[in-house]
Coordinates of C-alpha atoms in Angstrom, one line a residue:
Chain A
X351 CA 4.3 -33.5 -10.3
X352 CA 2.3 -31.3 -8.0
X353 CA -1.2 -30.9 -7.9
X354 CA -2.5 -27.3 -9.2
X355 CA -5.3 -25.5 -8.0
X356 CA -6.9 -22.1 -8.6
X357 CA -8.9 -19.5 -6.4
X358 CA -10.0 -16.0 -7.5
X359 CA -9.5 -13.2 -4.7
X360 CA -12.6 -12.2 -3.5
X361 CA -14.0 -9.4 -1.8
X362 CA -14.2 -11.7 1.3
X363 CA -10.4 -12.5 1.4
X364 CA -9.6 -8.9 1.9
X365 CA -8.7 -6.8 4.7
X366 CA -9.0 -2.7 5.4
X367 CA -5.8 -2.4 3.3
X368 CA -7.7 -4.1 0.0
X369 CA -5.4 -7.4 0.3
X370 CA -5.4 -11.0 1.4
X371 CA -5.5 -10.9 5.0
X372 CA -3.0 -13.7 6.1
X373 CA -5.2 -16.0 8.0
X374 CA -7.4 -16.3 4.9
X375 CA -4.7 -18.0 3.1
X376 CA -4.9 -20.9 5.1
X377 CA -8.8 -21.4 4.3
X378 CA -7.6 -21.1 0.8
X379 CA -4.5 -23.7 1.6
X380 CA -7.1 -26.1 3.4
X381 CA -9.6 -25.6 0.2
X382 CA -6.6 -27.0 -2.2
X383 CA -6.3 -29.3 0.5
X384 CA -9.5 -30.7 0.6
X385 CA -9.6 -30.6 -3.5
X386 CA -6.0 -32.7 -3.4
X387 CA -7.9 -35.4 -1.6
X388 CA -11.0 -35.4 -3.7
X389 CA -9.8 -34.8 -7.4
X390 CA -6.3 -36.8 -6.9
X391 CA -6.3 -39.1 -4.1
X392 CA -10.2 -39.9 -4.5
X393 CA -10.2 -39.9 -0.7
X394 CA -12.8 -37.3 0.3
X395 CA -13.0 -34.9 3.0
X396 CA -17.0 -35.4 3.5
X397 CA -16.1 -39.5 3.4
X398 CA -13.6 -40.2 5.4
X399 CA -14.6 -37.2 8.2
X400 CA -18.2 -39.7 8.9
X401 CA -15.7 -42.3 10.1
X402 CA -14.2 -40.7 12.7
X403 CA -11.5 -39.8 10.4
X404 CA -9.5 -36.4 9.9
X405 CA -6.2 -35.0 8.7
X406 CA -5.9 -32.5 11.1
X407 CA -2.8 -30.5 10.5
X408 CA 0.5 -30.8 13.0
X409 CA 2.4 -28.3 11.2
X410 CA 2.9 -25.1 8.8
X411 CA 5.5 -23.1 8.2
X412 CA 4.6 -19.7 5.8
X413 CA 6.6 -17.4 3.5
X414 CA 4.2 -14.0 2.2
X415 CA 6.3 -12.6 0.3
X416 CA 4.0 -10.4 -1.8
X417 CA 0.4 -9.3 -1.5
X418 CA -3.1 -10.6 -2.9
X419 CA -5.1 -8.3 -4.7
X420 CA -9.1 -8.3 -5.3
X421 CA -9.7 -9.5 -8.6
X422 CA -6.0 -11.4 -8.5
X423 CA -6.0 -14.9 -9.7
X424 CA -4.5 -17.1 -7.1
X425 CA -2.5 -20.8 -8.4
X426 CA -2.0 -23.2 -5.8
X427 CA 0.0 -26.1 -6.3
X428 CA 1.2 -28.7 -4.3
X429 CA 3.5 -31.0 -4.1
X430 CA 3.5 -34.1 -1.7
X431 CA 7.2 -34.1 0.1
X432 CA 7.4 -37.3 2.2
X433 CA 5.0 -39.5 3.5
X434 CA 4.8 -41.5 6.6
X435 CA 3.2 -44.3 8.1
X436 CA 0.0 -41.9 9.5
X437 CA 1.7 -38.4 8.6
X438 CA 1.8 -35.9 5.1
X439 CA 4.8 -34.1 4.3
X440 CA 3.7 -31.4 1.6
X441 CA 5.0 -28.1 0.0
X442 CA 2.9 -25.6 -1.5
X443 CA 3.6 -22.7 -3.7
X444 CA 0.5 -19.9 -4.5
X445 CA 1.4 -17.7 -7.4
X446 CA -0.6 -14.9 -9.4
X447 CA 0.9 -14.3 -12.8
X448 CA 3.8 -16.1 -11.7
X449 CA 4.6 -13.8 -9.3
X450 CA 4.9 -15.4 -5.8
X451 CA 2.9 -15.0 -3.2
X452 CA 3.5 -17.2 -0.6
X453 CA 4.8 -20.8 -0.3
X454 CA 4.6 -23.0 2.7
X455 CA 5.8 -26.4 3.9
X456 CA 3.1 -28.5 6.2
X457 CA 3.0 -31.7 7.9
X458 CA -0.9 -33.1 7.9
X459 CA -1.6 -36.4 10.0
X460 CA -4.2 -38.8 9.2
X461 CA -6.3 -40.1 12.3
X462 CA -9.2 -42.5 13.1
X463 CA -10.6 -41.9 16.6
X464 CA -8.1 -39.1 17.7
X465 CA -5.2 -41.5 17.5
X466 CA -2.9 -41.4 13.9
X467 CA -4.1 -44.7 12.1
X468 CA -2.1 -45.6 8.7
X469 CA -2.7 -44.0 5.3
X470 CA -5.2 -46.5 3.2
X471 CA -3.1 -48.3 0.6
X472 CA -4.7 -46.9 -2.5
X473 CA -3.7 -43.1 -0.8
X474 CA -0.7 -44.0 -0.4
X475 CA 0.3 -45.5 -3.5
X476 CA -0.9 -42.5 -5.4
X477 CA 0.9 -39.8 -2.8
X478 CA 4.5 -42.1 -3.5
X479 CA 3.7 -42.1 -7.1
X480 CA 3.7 -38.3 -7.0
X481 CA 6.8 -37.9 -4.9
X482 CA 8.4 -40.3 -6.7
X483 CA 7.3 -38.6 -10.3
X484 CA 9.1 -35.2 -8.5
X485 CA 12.7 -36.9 -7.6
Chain B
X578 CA 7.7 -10.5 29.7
X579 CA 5.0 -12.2 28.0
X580 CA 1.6 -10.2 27.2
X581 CA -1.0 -12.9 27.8
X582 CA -4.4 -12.8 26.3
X583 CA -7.9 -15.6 26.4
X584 CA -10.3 -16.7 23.8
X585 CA -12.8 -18.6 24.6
X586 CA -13.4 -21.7 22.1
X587 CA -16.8 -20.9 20.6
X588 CA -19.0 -23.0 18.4
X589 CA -17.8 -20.5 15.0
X590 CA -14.6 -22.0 15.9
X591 CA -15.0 -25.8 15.7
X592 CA -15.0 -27.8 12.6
X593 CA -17.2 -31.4 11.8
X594 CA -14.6 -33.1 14.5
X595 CA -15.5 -30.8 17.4
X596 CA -12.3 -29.4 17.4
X597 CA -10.9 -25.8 16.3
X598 CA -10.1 -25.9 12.4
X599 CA -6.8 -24.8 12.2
X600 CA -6.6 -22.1 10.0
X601 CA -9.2 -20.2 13.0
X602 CA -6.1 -20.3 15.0
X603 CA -4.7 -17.7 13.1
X604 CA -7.4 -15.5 13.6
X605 CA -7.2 -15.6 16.9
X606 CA -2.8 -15.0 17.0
X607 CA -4.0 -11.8 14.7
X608 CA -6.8 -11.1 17.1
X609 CA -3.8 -11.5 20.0
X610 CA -1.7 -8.9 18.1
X611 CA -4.2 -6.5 18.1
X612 CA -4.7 -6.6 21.0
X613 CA -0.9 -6.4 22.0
X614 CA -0.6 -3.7 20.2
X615 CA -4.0 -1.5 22.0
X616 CA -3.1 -2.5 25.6
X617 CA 0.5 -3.0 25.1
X618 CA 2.5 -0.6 22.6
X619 CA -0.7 2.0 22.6
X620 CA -0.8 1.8 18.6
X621 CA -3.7 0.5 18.0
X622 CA -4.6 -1.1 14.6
X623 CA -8.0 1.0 14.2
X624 CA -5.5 4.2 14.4
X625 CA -2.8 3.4 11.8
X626 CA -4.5 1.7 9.5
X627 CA -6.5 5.1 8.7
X628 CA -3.0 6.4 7.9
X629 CA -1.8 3.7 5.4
X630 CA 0.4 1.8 7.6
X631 CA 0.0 -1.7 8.8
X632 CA 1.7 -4.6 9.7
X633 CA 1.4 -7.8 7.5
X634 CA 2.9 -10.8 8.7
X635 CA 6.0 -12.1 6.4
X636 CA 6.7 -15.2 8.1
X637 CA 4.8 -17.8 10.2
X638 CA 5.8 -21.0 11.7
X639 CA 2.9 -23.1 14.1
X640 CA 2.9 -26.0 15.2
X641 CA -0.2 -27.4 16.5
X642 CA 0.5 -30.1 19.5
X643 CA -3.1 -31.0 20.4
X644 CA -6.8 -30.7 19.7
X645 CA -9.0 -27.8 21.4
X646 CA -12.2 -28.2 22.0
X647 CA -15.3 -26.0 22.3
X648 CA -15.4 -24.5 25.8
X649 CA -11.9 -24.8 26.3
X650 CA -10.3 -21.9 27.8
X651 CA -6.8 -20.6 25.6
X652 CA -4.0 -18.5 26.8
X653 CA -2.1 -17.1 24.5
X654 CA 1.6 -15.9 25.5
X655 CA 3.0 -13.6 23.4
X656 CA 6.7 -12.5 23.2
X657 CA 8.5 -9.8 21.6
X658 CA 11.9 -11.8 20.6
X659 CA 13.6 -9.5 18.1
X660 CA 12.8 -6.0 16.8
X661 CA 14.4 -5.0 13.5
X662 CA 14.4 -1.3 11.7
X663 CA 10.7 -2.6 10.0
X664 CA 10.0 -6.0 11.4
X665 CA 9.4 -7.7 14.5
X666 CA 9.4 -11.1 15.7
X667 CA 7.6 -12.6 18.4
X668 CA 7.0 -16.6 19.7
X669 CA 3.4 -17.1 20.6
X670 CA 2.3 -20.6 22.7
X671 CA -1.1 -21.1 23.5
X672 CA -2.1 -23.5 26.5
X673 CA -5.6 -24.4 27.8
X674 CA -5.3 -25.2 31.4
X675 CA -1.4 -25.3 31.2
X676 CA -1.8 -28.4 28.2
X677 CA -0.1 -27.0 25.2
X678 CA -1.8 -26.8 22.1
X679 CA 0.3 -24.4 19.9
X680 CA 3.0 -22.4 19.3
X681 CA 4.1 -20.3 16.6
X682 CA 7.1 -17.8 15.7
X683 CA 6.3 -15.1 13.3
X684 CA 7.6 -12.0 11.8
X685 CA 5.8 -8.8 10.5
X686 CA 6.5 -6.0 9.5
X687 CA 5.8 -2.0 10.2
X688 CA 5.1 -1.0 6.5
X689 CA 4.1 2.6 5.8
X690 CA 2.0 3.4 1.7
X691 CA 2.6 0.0 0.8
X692 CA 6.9 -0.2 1.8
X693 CA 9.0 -1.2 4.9
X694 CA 8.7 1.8 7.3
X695 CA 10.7 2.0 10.7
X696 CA 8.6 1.7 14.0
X697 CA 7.4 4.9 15.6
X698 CA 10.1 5.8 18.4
X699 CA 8.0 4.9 21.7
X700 CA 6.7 1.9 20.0
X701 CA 10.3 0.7 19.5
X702 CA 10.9 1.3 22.9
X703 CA 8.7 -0.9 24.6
X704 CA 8.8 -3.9 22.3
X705 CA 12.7 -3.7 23.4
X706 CA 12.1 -3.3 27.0
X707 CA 9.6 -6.8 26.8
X708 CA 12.6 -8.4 25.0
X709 CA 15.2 -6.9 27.4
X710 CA 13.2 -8.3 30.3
X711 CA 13.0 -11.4 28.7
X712 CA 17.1 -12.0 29.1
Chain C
X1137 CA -34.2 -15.4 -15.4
X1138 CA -32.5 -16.3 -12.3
X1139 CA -28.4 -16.7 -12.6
X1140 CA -27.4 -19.5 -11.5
X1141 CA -24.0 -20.4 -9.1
X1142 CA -22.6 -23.2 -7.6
X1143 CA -20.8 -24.5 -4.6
X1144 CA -19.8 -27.1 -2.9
X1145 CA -20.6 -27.8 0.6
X1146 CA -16.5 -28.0 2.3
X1147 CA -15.3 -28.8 5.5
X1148 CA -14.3 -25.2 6.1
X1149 CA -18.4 -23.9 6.3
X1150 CA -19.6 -27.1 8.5
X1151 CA -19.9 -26.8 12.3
X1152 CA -19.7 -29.3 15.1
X1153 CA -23.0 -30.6 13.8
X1154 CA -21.7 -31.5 10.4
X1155 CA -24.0 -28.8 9.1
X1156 CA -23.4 -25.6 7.0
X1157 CA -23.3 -23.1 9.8
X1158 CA -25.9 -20.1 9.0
X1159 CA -23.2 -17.0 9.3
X1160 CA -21.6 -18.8 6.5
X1161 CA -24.5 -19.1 3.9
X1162 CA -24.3 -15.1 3.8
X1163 CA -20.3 -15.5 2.9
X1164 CA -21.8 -18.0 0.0
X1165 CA -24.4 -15.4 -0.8
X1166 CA -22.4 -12.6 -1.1
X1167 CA -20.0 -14.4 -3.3
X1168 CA -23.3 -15.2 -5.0
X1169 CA -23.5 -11.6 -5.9
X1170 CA -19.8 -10.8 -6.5
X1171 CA -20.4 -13.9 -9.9
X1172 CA -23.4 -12.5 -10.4
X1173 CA -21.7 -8.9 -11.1
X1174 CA -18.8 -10.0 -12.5
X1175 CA -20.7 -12.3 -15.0
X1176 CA -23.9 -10.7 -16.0
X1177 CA -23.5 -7.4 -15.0
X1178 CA -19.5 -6.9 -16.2
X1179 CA -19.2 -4.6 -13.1
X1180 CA -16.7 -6.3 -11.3
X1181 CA -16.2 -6.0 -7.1
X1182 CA -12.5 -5.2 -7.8
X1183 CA -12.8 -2.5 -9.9
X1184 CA -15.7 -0.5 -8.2
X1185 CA -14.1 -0.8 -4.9
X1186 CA -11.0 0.6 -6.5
X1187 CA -12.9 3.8 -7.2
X1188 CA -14.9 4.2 -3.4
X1189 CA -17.5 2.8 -4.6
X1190 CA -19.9 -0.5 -3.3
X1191 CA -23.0 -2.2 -3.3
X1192 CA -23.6 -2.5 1.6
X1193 CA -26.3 -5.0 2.1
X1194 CA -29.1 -2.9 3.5
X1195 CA -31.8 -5.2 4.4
X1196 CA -32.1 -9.5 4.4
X1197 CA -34.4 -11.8 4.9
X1198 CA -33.6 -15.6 5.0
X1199 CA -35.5 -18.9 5.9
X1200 CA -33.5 -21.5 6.6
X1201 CA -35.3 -24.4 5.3
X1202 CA -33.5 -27.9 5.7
X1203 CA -29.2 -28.3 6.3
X1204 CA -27.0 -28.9 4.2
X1205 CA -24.0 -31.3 4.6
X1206 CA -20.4 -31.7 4.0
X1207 CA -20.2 -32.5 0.3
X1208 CA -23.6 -31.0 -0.9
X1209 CA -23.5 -29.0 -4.1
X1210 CA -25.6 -26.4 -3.8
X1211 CA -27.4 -24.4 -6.6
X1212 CA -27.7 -20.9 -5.8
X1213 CA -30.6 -18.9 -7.8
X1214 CA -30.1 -15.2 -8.0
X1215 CA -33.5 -12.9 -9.1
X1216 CA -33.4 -9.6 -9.3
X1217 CA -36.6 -8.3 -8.3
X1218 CA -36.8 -4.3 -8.4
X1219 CA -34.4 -1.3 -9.3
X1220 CA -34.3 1.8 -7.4
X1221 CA -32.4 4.6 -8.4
X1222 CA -29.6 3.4 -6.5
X1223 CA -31.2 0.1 -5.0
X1224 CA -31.5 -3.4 -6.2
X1225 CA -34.2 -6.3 -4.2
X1226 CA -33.2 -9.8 -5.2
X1227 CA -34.3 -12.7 -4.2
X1228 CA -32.5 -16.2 -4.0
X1229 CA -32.6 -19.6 -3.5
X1230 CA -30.3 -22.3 -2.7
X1231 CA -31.3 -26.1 -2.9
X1232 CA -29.4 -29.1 -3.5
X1233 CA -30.8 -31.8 -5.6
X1234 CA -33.8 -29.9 -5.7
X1235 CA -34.8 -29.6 -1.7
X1236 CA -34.7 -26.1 -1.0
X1237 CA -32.2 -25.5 1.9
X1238 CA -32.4 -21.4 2.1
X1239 CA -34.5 -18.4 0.6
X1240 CA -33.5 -15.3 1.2
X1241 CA -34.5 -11.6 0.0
X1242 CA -32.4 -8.4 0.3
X1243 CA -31.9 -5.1 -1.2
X1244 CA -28.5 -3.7 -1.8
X1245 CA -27.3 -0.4 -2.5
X1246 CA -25.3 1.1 -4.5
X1247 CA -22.8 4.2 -2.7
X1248 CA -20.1 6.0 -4.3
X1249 CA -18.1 7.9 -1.1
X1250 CA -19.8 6.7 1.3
X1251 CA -23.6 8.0 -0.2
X1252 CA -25.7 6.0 -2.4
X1253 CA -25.4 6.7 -5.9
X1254 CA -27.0 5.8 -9.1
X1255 CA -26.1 3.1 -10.9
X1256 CA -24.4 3.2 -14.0
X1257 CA -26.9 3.2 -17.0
X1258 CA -25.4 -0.4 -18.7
X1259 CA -25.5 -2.2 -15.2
X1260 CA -29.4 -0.7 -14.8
X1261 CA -30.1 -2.1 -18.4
X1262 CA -28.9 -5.6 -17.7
X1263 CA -31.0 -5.6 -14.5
X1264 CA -34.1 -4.2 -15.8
X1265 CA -33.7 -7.1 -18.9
X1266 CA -33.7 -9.8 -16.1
X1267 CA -36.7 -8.2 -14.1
X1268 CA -38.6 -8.3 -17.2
X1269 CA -37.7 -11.5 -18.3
X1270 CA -39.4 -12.7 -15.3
X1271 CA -42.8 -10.9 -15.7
Chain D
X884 CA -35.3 -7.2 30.2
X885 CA -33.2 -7.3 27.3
X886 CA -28.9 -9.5 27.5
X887 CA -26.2 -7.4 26.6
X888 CA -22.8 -8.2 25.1
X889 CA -20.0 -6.1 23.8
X890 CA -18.1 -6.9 20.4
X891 CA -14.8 -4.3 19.5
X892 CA -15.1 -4.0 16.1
X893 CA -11.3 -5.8 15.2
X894 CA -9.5 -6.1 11.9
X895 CA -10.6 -9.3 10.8
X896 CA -14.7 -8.0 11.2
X897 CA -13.9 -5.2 8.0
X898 CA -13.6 -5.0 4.1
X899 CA -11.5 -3.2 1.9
X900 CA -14.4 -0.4 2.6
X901 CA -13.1 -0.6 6.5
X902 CA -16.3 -1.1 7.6
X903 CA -17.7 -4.3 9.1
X904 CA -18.5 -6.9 6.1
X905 CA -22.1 -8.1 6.5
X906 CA -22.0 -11.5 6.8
X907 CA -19.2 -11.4 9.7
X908 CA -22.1 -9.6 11.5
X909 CA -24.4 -12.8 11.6
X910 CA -20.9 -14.3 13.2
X911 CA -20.9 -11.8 16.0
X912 CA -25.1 -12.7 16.7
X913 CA -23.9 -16.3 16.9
X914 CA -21.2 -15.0 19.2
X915 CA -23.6 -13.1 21.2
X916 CA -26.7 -15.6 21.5
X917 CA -23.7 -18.4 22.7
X918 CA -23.0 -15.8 25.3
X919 CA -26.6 -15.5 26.0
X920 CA -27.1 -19.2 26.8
X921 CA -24.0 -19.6 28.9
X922 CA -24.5 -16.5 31.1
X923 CA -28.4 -16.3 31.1
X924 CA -29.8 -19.5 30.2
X925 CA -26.7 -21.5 32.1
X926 CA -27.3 -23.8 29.0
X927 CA -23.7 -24.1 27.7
X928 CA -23.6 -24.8 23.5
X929 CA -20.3 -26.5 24.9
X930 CA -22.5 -29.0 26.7
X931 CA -25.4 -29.5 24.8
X932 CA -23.8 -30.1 21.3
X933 CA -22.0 -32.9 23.2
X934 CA -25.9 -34.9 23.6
X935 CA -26.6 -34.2 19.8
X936 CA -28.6 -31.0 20.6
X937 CA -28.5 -27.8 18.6
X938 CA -29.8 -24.4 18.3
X939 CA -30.0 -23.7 14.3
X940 CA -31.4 -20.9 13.5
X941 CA -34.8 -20.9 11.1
X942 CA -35.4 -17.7 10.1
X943 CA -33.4 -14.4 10.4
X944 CA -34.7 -10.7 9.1
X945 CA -32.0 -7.9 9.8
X946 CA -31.8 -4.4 8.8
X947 CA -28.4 -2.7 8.6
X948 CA -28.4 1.1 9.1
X949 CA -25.2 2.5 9.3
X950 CA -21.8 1.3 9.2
X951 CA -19.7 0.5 11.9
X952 CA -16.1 0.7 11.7
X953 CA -12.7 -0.2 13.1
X954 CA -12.4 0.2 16.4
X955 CA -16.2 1.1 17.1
X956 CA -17.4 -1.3 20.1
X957 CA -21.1 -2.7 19.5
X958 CA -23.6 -3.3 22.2
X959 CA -25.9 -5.8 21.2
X960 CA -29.3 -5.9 23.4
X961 CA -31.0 -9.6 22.9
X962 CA -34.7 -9.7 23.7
X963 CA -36.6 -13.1 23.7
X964 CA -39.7 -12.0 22.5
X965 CA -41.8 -15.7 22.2
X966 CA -41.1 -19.0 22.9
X967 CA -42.6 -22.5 21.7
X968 CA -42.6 -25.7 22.4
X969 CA -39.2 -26.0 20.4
X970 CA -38.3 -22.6 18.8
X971 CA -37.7 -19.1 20.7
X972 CA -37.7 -16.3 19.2
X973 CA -35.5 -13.2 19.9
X974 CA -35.2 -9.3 18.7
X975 CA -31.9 -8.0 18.3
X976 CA -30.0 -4.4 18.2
X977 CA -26.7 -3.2 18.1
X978 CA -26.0 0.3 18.3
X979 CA -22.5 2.0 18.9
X980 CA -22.5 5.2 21.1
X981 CA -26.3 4.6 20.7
X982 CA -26.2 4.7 16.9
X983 CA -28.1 2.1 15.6
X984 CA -26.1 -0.1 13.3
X985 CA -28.3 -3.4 12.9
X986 CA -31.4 -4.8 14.2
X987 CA -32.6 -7.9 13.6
X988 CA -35.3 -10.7 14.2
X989 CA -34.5 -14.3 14.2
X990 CA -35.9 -17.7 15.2
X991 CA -33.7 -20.6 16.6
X992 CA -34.9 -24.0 17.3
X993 CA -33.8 -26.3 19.7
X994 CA -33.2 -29.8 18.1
X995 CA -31.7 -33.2 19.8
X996 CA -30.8 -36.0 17.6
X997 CA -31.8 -33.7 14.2
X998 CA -35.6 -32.9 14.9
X999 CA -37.2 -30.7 17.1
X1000 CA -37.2 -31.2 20.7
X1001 CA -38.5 -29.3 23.7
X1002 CA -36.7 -26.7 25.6
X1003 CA -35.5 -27.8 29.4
X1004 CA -38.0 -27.1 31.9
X1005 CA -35.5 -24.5 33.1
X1006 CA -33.9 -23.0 30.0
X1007 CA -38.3 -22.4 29.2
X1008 CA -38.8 -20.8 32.7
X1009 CA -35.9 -18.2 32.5
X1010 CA -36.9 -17.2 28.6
X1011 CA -40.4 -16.7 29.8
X1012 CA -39.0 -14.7 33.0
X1013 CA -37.4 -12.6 30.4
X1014 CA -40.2 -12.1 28.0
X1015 CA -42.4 -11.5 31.1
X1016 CA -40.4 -8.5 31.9
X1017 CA -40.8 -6.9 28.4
X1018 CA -44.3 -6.7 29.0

């Protein structure tokens, strides 16, 4: 089951030609990000970032296949993939009106002093649970 | 031939970890291509752009291999690797005192009132001479 | 009466420090003002823009009073304070459990191709209600 | 005497109005007073955020005149006007072909460890040189 986020397009998003400019998308993709970890895995960003924590990302891979408008409505939703001992396998589809906009596939790593230290137990029961829920 | 440009890391570009929050990467590889295309090709963004062209990015693959840090000093390499009717695609790596910290392929695309719109002629022509020198 | 708009403090507007970092309050502010359009004054960003029109920050003044960290909610308290023919002064505050982390005053102004313009009679109305309200 | 530094006005800087969006201004004053202390005050933000030490900024007043657009390239003239035990304060302009587009007033403070702390001996002596020569 993925996880479903939503961001309105805002005046801020947008570029000369009045749509998303592409790198803003990936503030929005960190946003759902950072959401995923708060509403779902109950693993916060503003938590686990005082210990020396982070899940900095290692990998993205983007498809835009149709512009953002101002005013659009913007529906994230990811899907966890695969998970590893320190690493996050996810996929993530944004749609407006179901009408695609861009999808991506990422690989986010989960770190504790700048080395890759183990997913917490509780996190990693709940990301299986939601992979396993997909298959 | 690679066109090479530098960015400074600066404090706007760091997140809570001291290190550059990914998705300000991709401002920098669009500040790169505009940059390419001023001193490079001689189409510069500020010009086009008043004539409802543009060049969105369609596809965008990065991977980030290690951490940059304020201060740090990034190169970014940029090379033209295949020029279609409408589209080009180019492999970026950016290293900080020859340490690699990413690289990306991408593809955009020369789009004209909103559709697919074929390069200008000398534009063309020396995106496929960087290619040509490149085998 | 002030309007009233929330955010969250995320790891996206936080700088080495851990702290908001200032440019980005004014991101949060004008977002501020794009809700505060779009709920009170049903004159939406997106469709003005669509029609050359906008409201350019003319003038700002800000204090900066205490930080704000990663995970703060913040209350942000929009006042209109005067209408000019094609002007509006507001003031705001943003505090977080009640401590008072920014005030800030500006005046905005309302241009249709590229001139100021007057604003439409309904959006006046709404604003005038609030000022009185206040008195 | 007053620091100069030079800002192109890029893609990423404008709105769907193509002019520079206001709160990426306040980015390109960060920019410029991180310039300032490296090149002027040989006080690196680089170095000092390392030791816990910080230059937030207090209070800011700006005035935007006119807009600036893609492609423009900004001078922006930085005059310390006073500085305290802890705080400096500084005078800003940027024109564009010696069009004014924004001048502001701000007030940073130089903190270690969260609260106030005094300037370096040597960071104090060249602000004062500075001021000195205003006079």
């Amino acid at each position: 089951m993925a996880y479903h986020w939503r961001q309105k397009v805002l005046f801020k998003h947008c570029d000369p030609a009045g749509i998303v400019f592409f790198p803003r998308y990936y503030m929005m993709i960190n946003d759902c990000v950072e959401a995923f970890f708060f509403d779902v895995l109950h693993y916060p960003f503003e938590e686990f970032h005082k210990e020396a924590a982070g899940v900095p990302t290692a990998q993205m891979e983007t498809t835009f296949h149709a512009p953002s408008r101002h005013g659009d409505w913007l529906d994230f939703a990811l899907q966890p993939l695969r998970i590893g001992r320190t690493s996050l396998d996810y996929g993530l589809v944004a749609t407006s009106d179901s009408e695609r906009r861009l999808s991506a596939k990422a690989t986010l790593v989960h770190i504790k002093n700048y080395v890759p230290d183990p997913w917490p137990q509780d996190v990693r029961d709940k990301i299986s649970e939601m992979i396993g829920d997909e298959k």
